[in-house]
PDB file of C-alpha atoms and ligand atoms in Angstrom:
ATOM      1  CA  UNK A  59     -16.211 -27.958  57.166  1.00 90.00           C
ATOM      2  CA  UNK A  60     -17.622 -24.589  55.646  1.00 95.00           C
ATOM      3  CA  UNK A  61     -14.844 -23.563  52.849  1.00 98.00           C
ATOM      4  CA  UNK A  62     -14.943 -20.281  51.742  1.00 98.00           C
ATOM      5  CA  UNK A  63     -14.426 -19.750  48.040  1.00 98.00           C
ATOM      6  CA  UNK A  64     -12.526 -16.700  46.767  1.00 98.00           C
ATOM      7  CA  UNK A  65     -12.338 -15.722  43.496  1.00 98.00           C
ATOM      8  CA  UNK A  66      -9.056 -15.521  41.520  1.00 97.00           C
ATOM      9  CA  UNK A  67      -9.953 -13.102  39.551  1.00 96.00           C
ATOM     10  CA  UNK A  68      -8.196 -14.248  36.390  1.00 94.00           C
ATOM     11  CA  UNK A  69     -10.741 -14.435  33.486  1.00 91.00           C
ATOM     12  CA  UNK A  70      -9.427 -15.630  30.208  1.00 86.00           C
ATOM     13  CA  UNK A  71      -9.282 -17.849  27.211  1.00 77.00           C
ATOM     14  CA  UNK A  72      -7.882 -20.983  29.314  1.00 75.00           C
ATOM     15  CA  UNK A  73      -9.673 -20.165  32.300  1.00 78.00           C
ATOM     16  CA  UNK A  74     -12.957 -18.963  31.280  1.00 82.00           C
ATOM     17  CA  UNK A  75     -14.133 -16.755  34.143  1.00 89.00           C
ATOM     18  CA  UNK A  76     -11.764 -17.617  35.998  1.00 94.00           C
ATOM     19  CA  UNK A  77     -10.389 -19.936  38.600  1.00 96.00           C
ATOM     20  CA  UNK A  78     -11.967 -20.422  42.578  1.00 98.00           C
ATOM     21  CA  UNK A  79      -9.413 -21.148  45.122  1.00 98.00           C
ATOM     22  CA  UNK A  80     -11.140 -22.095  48.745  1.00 98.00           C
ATOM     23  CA  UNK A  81     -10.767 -20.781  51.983  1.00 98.00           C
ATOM     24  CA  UNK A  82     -10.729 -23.431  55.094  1.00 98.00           C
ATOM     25  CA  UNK A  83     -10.525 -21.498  58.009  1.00 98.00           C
ATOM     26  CA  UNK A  84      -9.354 -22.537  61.836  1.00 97.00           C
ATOM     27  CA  UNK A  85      -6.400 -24.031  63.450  1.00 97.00           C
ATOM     28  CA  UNK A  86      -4.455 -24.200  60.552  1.00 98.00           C
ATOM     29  CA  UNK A  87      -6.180 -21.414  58.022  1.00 98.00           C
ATOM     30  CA  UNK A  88      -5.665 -23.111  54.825  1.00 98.00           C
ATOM     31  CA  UNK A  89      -6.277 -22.031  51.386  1.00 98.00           C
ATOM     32  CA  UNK A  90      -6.454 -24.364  48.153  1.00 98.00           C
ATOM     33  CA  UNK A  91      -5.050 -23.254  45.409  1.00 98.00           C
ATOM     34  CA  UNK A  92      -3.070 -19.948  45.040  1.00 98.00           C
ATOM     35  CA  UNK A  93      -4.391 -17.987  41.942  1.00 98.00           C
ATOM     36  CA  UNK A  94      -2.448 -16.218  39.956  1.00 97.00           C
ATOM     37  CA  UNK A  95      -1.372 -12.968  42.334  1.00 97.00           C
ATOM     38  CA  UNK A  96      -4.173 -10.810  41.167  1.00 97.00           C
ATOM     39  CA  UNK A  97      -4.438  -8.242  43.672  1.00 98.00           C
ATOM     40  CA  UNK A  98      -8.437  -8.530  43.946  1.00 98.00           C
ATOM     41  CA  UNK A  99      -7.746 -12.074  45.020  1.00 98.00           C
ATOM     42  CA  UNK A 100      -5.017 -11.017  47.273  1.00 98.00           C
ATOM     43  CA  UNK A 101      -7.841  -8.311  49.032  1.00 98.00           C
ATOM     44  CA  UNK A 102     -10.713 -10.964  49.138  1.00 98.00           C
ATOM     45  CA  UNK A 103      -8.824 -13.656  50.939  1.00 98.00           C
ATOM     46  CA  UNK A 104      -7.208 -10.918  53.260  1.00 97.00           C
ATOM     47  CA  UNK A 105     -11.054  -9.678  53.561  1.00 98.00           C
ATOM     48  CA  UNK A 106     -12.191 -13.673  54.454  1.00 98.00           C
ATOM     49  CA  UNK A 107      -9.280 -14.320  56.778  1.00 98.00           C
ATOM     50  CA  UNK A 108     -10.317 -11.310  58.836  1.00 96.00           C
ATOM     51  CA  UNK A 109      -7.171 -11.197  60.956  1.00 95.00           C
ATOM     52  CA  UNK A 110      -6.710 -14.646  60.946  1.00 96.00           C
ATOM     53  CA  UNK A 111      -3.131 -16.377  59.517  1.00 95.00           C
ATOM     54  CA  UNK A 112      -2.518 -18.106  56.529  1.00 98.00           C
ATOM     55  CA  UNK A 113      -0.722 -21.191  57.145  1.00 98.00           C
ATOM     56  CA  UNK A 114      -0.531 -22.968  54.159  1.00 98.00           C
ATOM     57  CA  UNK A 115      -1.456 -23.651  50.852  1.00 98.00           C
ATOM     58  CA  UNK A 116      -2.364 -26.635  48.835  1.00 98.00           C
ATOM     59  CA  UNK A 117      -1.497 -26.915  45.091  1.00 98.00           C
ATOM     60  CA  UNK A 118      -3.700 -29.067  43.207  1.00 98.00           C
ATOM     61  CA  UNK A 119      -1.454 -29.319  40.240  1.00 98.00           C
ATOM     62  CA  UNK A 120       1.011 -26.549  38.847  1.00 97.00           C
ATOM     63  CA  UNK A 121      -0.688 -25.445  36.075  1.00 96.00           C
ATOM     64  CA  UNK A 122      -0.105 -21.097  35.438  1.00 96.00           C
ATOM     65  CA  UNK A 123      -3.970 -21.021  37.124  1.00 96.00           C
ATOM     66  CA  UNK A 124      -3.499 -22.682  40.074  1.00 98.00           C
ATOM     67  CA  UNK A 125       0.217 -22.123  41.245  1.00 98.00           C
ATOM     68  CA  UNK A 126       1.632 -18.957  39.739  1.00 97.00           C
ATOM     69  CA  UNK A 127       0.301 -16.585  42.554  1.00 98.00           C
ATOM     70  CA  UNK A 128       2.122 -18.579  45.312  1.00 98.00           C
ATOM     71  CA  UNK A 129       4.986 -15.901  44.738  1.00 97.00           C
ATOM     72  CA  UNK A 130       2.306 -12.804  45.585  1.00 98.00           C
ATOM     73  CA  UNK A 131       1.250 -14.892  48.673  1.00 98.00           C
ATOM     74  CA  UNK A 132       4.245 -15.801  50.084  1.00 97.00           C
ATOM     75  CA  UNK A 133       5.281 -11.849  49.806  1.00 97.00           C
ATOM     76  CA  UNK A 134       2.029 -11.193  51.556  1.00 96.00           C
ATOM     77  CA  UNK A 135       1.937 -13.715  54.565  1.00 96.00           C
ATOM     78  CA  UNK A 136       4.913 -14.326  55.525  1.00 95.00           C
ATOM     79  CA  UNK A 137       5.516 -17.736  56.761  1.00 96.00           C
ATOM     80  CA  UNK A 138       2.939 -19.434  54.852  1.00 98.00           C
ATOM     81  CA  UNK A 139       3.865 -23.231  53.744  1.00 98.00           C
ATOM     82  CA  UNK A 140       3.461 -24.384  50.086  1.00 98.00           C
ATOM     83  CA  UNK A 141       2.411 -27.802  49.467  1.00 98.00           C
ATOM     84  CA  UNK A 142       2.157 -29.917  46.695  1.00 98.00           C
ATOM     85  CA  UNK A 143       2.600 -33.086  44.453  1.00 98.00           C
ATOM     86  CA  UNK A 144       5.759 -32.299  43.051  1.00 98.00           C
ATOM     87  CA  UNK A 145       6.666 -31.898  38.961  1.00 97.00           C
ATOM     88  CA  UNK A 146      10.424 -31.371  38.471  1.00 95.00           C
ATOM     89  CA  UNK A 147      10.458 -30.165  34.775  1.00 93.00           C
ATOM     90  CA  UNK A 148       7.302 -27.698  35.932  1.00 94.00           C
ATOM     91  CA  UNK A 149       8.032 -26.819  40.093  1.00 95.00           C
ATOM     92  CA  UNK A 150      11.035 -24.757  39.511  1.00 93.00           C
ATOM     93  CA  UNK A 151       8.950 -22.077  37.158  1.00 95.00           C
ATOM     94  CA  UNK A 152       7.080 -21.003  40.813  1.00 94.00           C
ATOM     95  CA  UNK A 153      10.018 -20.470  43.154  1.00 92.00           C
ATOM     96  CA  UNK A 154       8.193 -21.330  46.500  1.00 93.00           C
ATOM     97  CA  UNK A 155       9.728 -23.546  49.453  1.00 94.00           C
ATOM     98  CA  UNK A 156       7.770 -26.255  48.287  1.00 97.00           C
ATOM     99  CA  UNK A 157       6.750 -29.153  50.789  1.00 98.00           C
ATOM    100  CA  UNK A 158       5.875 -32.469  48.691  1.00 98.00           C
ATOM    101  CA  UNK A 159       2.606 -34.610  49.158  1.00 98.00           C
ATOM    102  CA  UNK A 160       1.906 -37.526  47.830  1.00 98.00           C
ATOM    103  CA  UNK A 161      -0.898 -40.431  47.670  1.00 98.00           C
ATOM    104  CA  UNK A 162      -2.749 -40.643  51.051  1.00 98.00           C
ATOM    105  CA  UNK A 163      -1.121 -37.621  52.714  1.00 98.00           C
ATOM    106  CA  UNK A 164      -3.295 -36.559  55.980  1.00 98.00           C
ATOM    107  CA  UNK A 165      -3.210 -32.915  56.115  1.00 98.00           C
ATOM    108  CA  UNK A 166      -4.606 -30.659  58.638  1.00 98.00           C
ATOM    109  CA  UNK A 167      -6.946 -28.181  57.375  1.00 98.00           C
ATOM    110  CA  UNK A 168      -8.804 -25.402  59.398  1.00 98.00           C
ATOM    111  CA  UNK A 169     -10.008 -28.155  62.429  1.00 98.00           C
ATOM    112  CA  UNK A 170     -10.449 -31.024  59.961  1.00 98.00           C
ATOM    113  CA  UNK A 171      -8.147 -33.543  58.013  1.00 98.00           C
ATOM    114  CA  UNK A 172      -8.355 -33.953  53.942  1.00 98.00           C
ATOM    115  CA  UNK A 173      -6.754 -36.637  52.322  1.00 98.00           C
ATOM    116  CA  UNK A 174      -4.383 -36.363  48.678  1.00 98.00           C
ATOM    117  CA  UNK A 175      -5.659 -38.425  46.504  1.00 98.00           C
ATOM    118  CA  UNK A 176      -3.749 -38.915  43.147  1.00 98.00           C
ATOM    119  CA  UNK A 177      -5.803 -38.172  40.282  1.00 98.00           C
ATOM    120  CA  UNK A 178      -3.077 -37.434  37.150  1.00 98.00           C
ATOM    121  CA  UNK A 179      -4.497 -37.567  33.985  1.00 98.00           C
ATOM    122  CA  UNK A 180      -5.270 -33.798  33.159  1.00 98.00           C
ATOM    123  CA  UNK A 181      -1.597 -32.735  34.572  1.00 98.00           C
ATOM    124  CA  UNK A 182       0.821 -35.430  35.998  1.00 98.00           C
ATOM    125  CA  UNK A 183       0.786 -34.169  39.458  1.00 98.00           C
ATOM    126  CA  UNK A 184      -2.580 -33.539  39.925  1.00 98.00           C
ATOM    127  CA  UNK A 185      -3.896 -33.984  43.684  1.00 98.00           C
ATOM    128  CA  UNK A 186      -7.711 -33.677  44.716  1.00 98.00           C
ATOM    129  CA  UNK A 187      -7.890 -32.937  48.366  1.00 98.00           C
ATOM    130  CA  UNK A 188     -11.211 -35.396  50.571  1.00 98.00           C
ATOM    131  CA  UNK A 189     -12.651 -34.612  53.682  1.00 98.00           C
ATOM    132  CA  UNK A 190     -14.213 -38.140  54.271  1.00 98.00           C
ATOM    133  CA  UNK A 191     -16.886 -36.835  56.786  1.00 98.00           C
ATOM    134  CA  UNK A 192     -18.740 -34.257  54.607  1.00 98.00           C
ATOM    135  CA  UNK A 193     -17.726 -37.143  51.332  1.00 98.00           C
ATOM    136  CA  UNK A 194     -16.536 -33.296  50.024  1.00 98.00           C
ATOM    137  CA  UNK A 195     -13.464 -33.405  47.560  1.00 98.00           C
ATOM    138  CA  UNK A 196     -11.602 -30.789  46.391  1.00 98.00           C
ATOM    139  CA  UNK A 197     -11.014 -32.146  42.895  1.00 98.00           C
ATOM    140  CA  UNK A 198      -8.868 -29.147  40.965  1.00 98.00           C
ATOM    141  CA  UNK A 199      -9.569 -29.725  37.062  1.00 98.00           C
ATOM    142  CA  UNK A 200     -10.199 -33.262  37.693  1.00 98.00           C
ATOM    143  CA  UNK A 201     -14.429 -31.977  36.711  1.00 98.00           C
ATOM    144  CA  UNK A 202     -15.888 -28.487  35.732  1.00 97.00           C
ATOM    145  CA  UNK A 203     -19.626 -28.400  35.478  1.00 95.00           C
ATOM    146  CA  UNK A 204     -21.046 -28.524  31.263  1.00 92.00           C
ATOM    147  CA  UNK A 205     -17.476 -28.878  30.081  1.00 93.00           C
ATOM    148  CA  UNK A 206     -14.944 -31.703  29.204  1.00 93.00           C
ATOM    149  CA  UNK A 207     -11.284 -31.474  31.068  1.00 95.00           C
ATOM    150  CA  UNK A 208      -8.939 -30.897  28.597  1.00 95.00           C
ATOM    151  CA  UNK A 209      -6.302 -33.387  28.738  1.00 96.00           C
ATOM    152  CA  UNK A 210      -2.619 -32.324  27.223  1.00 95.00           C
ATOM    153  CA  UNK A 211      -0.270 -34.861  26.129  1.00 95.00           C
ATOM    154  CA  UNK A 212       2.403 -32.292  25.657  1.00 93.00           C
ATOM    155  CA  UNK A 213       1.960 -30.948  29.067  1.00 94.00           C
ATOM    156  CA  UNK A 214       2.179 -34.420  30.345  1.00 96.00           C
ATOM    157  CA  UNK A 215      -1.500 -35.328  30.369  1.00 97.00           C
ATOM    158  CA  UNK A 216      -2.788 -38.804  30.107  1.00 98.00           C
ATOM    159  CA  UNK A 217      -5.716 -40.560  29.247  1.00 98.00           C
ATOM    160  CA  UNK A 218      -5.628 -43.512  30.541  1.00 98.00           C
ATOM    161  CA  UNK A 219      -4.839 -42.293  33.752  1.00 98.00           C
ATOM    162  CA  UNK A 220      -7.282 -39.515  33.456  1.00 98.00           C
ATOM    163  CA  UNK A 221      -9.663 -41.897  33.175  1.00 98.00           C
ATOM    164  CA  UNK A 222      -8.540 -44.575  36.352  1.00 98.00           C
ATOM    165  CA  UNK A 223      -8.664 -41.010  38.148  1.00 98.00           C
ATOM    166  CA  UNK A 224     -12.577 -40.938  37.422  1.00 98.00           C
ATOM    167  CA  UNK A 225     -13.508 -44.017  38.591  1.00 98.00           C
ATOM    168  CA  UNK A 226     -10.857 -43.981  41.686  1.00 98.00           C
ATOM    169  CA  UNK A 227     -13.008 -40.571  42.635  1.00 98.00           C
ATOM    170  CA  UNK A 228     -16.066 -42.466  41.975  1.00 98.00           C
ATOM    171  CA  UNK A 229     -15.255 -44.830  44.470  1.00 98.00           C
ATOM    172  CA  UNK A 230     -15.448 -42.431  46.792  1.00 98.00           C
ATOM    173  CA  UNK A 231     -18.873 -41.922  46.544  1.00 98.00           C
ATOM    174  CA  UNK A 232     -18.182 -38.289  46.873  1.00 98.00           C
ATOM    175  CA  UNK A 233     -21.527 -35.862  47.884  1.00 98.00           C
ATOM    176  CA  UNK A 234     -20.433 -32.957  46.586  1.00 98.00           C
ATOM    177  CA  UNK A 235     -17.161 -31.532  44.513  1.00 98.00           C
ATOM    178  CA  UNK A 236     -15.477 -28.279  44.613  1.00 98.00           C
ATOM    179  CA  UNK A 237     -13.544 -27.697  41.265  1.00 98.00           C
ATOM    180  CA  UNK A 238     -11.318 -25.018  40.388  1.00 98.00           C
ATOM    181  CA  UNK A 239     -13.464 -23.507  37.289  1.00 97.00           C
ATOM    182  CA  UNK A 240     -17.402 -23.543  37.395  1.00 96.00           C
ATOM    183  CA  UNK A 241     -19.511 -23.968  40.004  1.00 97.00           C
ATOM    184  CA  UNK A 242     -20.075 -26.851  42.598  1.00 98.00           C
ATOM    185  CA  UNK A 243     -20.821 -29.860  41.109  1.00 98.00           C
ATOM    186  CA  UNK A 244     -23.543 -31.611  43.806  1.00 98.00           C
ATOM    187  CA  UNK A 245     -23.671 -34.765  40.960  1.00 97.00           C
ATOM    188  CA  UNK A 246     -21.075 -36.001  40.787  1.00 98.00           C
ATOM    189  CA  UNK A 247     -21.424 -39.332  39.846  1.00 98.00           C
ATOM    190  CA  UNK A 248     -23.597 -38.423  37.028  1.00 98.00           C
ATOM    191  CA  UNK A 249     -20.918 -35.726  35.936  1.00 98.00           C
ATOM    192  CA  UNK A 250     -18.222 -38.380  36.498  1.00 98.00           C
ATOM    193  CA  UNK A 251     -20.233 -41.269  34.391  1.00 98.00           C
ATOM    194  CA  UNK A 252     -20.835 -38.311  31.807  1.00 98.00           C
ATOM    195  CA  UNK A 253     -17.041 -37.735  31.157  1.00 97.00           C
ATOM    196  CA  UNK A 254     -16.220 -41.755  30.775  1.00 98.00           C
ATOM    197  CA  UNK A 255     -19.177 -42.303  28.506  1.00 98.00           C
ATOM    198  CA  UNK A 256     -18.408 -38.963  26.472  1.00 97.00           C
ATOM    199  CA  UNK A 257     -14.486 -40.149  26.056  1.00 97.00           C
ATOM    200  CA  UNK A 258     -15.874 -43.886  24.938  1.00 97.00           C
ATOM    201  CA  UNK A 259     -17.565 -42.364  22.141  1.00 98.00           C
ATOM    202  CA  UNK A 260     -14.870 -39.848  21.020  1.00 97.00           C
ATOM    203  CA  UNK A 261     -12.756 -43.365  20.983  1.00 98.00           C
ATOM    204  CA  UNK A 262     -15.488 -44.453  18.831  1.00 98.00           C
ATOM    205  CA  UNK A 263     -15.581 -41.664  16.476  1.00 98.00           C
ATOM    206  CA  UNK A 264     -11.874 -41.474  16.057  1.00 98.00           C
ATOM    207  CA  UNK A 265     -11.739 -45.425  15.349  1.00 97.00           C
ATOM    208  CA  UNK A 266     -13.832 -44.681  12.527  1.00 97.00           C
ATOM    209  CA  UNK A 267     -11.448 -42.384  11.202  1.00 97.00           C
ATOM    210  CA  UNK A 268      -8.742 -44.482  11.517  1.00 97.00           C
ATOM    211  CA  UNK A 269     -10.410 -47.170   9.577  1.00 96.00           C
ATOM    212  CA  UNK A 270     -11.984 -44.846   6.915  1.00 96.00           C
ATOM    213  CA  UNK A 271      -8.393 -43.830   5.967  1.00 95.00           C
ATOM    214  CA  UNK A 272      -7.627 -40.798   8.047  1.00 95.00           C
ATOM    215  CA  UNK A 273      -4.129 -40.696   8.951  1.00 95.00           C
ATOM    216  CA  UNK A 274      -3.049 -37.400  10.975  1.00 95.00           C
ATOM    217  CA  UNK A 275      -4.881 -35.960  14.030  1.00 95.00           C
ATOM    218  CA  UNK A 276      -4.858 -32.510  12.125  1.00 93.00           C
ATOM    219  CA  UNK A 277      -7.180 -34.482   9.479  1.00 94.00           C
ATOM    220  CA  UNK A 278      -9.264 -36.168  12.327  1.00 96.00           C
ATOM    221  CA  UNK A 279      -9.480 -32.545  14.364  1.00 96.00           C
ATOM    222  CA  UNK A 280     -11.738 -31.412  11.170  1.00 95.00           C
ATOM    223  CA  UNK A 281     -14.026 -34.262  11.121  1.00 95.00           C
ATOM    224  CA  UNK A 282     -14.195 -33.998  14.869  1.00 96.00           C
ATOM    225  CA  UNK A 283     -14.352 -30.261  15.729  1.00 94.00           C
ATOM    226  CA  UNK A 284     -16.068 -28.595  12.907  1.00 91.00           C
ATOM    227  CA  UNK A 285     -16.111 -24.924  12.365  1.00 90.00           C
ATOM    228  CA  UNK A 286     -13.943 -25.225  15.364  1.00 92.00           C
ATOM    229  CA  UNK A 287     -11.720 -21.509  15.573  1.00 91.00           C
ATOM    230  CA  UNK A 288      -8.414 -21.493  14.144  1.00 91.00           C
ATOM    231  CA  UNK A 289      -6.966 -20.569  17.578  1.00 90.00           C
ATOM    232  CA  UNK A 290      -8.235 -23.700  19.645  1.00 90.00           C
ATOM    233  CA  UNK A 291      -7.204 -26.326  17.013  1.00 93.00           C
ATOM    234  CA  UNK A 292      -3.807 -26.867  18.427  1.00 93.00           C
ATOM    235  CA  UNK A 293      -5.879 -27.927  22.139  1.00 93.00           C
ATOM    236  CA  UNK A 294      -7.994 -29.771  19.744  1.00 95.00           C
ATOM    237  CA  UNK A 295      -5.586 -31.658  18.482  1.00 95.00           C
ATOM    238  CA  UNK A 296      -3.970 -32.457  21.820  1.00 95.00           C
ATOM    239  CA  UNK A 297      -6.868 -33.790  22.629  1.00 96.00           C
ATOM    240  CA  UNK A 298      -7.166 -36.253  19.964  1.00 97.00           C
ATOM    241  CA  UNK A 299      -3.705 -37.393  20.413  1.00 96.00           C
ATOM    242  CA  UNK A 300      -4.686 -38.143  24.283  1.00 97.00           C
ATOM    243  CA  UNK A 301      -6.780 -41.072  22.006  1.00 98.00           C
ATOM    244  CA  UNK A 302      -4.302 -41.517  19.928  1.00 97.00           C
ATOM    245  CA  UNK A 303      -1.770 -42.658  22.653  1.00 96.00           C
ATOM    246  CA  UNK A 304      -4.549 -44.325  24.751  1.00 97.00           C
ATOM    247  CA  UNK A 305      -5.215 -46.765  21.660  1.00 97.00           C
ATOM    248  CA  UNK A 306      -1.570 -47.357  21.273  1.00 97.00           C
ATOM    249  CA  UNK A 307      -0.425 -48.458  24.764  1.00 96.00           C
ATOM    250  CA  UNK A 308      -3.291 -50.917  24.474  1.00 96.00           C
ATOM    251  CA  UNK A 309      -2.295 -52.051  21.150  1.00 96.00           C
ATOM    252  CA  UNK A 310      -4.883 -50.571  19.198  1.00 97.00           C
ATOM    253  CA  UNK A 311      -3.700 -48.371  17.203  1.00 97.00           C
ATOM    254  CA  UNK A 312       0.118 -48.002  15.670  1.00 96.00           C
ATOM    255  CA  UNK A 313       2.308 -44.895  13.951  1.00 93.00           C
ATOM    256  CA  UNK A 314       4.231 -45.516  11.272  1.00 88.00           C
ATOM    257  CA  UNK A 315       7.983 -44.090  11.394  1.00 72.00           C
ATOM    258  CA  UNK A 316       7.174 -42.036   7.888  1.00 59.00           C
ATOM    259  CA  UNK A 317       6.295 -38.548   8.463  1.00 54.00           C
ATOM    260  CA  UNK A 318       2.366 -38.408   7.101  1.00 45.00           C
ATOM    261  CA  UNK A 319       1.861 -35.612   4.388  1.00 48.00           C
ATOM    262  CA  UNK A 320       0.411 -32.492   5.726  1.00 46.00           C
ATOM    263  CA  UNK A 321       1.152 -33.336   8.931  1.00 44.00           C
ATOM    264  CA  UNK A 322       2.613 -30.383  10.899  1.00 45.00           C
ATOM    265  CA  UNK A 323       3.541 -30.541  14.523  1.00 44.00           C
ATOM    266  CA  UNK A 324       5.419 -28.244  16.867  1.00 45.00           C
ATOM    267  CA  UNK A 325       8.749 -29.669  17.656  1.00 43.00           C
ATOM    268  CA  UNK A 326       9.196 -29.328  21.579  1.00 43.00           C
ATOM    269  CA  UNK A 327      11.978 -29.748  24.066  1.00 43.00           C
ATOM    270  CA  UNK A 328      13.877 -32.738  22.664  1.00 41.00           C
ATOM    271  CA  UNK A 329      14.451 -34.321  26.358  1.00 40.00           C
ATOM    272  CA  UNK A 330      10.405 -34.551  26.946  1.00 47.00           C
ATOM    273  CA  UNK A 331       9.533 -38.595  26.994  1.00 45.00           C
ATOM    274  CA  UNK A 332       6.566 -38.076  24.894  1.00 49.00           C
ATOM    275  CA  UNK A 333       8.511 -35.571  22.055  1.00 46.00           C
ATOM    276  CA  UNK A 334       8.035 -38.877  19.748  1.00 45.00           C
ATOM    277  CA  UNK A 335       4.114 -38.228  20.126  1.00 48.00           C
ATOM    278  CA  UNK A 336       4.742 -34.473  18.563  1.00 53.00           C
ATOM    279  CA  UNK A 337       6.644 -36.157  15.231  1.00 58.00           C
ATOM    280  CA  UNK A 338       4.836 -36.048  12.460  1.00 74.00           C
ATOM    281  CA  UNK A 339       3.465 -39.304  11.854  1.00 86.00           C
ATOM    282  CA  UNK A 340       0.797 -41.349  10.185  1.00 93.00           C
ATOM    283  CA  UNK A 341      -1.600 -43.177  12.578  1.00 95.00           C
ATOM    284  CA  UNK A 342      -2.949 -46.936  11.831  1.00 95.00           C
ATOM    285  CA  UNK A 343      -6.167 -48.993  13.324  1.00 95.00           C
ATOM    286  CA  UNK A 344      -4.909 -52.431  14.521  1.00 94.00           C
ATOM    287  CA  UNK A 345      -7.194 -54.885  13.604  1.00 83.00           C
ATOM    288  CA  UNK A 346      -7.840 -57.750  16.069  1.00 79.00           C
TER     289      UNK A 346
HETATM  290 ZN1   ZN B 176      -5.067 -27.405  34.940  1.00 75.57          ZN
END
């Protein structure tokens, strides 16, 4: 399998320079990930398919970066399939004819076969696609090269399950992964070791917090994050409430019902199952 990767050409603060989607040419021409509907991405992929058709294309997970252009591709190939894990509360903002996959579906790509593999964690539909015989997966925001993944628990993002995502790739032994943002990753289990380690400490360091008195992960975002700019606290602190949550479902860690001074959290959409995560509250250590 030689996949071709095309630029989406959709630089930005959340995407940094941009996402890759990847070209698998053949019997059925398959592209992963659909962009945002740049036109320069439209151009290169109509450059790489040289005549060929676009049958379908996989979704890793519907963030904005990887499914909003499936509206500009379906208006420029005609009969192309959509596939995906679905998200109800997220699907319906990319009006496609979505297909659903799910754990272990066989797909056809080009003249080979990749394999879904559930990875949620970073978004809860989040697929990474395996093609066994080159140990090659496709692994969306699962990994970018010299960066952490950012996990969201308003967006649905998870922890713990980010992290049984890691070592179910590892398992795989994989050779080589293809992510959406940064280039190929061709070490992956050192990448993949480097994440779990990295979150153990950050557990670490926000344990210590916890027990030295701080409260609030606004208060544990300054500590953590320092000289951090005002416009990425609020993914900061998303990320610390990831721990937050993590160290509550194992009995950890506790809130307290009492809205913590100088707390200050967005209110979101009151039918979300994690809205009681965005209350202001004061966090506790539970000691063993
Ligand atoms: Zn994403």
């Amino acid at each position: 399998m030689k996949p071709i990767p095309i630029h989406a050409f959709n630089p930005g603060p959340y995407t940094g320079a941009g996402n890759w989607t990847y070209l698998i040419r053949g019997r059925v021409t398959t592209l992963i990930d659909a962009g945002t509907g740049e036109p320069q991405h439209l151009e290169a992929l109509e450059q790489a398919l040289d005549g060929a058709t676009l049958a379908q294309v996989l979704v890793t997970h519907g963030h904005t970066d990887h499914a909003s252009g499936v509206m500009a591709l379906a208006a420029k190939f005609p009969g192309v399939r959509f596939l995906k894990m679905p998200w109800p509360e997220r699907d319906g903002r990319w009006p496609a004819p979505w297909e659903p996959l799910s754990e272990g579906s066989a797909i056809t790509a080009g003249d080979d076969t990749l394999t879904a593999v559930y990875t949620p964690g970073h978004a809860p539909d989040h697929l990474c696609f395996w093609h066994a015989e080159s140990r090659t997966l496709f692994c969306g925001d699962l990994a970018q090269k010299g960066t952490t993944i950012y996990i969201p628990p308003n967006l649905q993002g998870d922890l713990m399950a980010y992290l049984t995502s890691l070592e179910r790739v590892l398992a795989l032994q994989p050779a080589r992964l293809l992510p959406a943002h940064g280039p190929v990753i061709d070490d992956p289990e050192r990448v993949l070791r480097g994440y779990i380690e990295h979150r153990g400490e950050r557990e670490a360091q926000i344990i210590a917090l916890l027990r030295g008195g701080e409260r609030t992960p606004e208060a544990m975002v300054e500590h953590l994050y320092r000289g951090l700019k005002e416009t990425l606290v609020p993914m900061a602190r998303e990320s610390v409430l990831a721990h937050l949550l993590k160290l509550e479902r194992e009995g950890r860690a506790r809130r307290s019902a009492a809205s913590a001074p100088g707390a200050s959290a967005p209110k979101g959409d009151a039918a979300h199952p994690l809205d009681a995560a965005r209350e202001e509250h004061a966090w506790h250590i539970i000691e063993p």
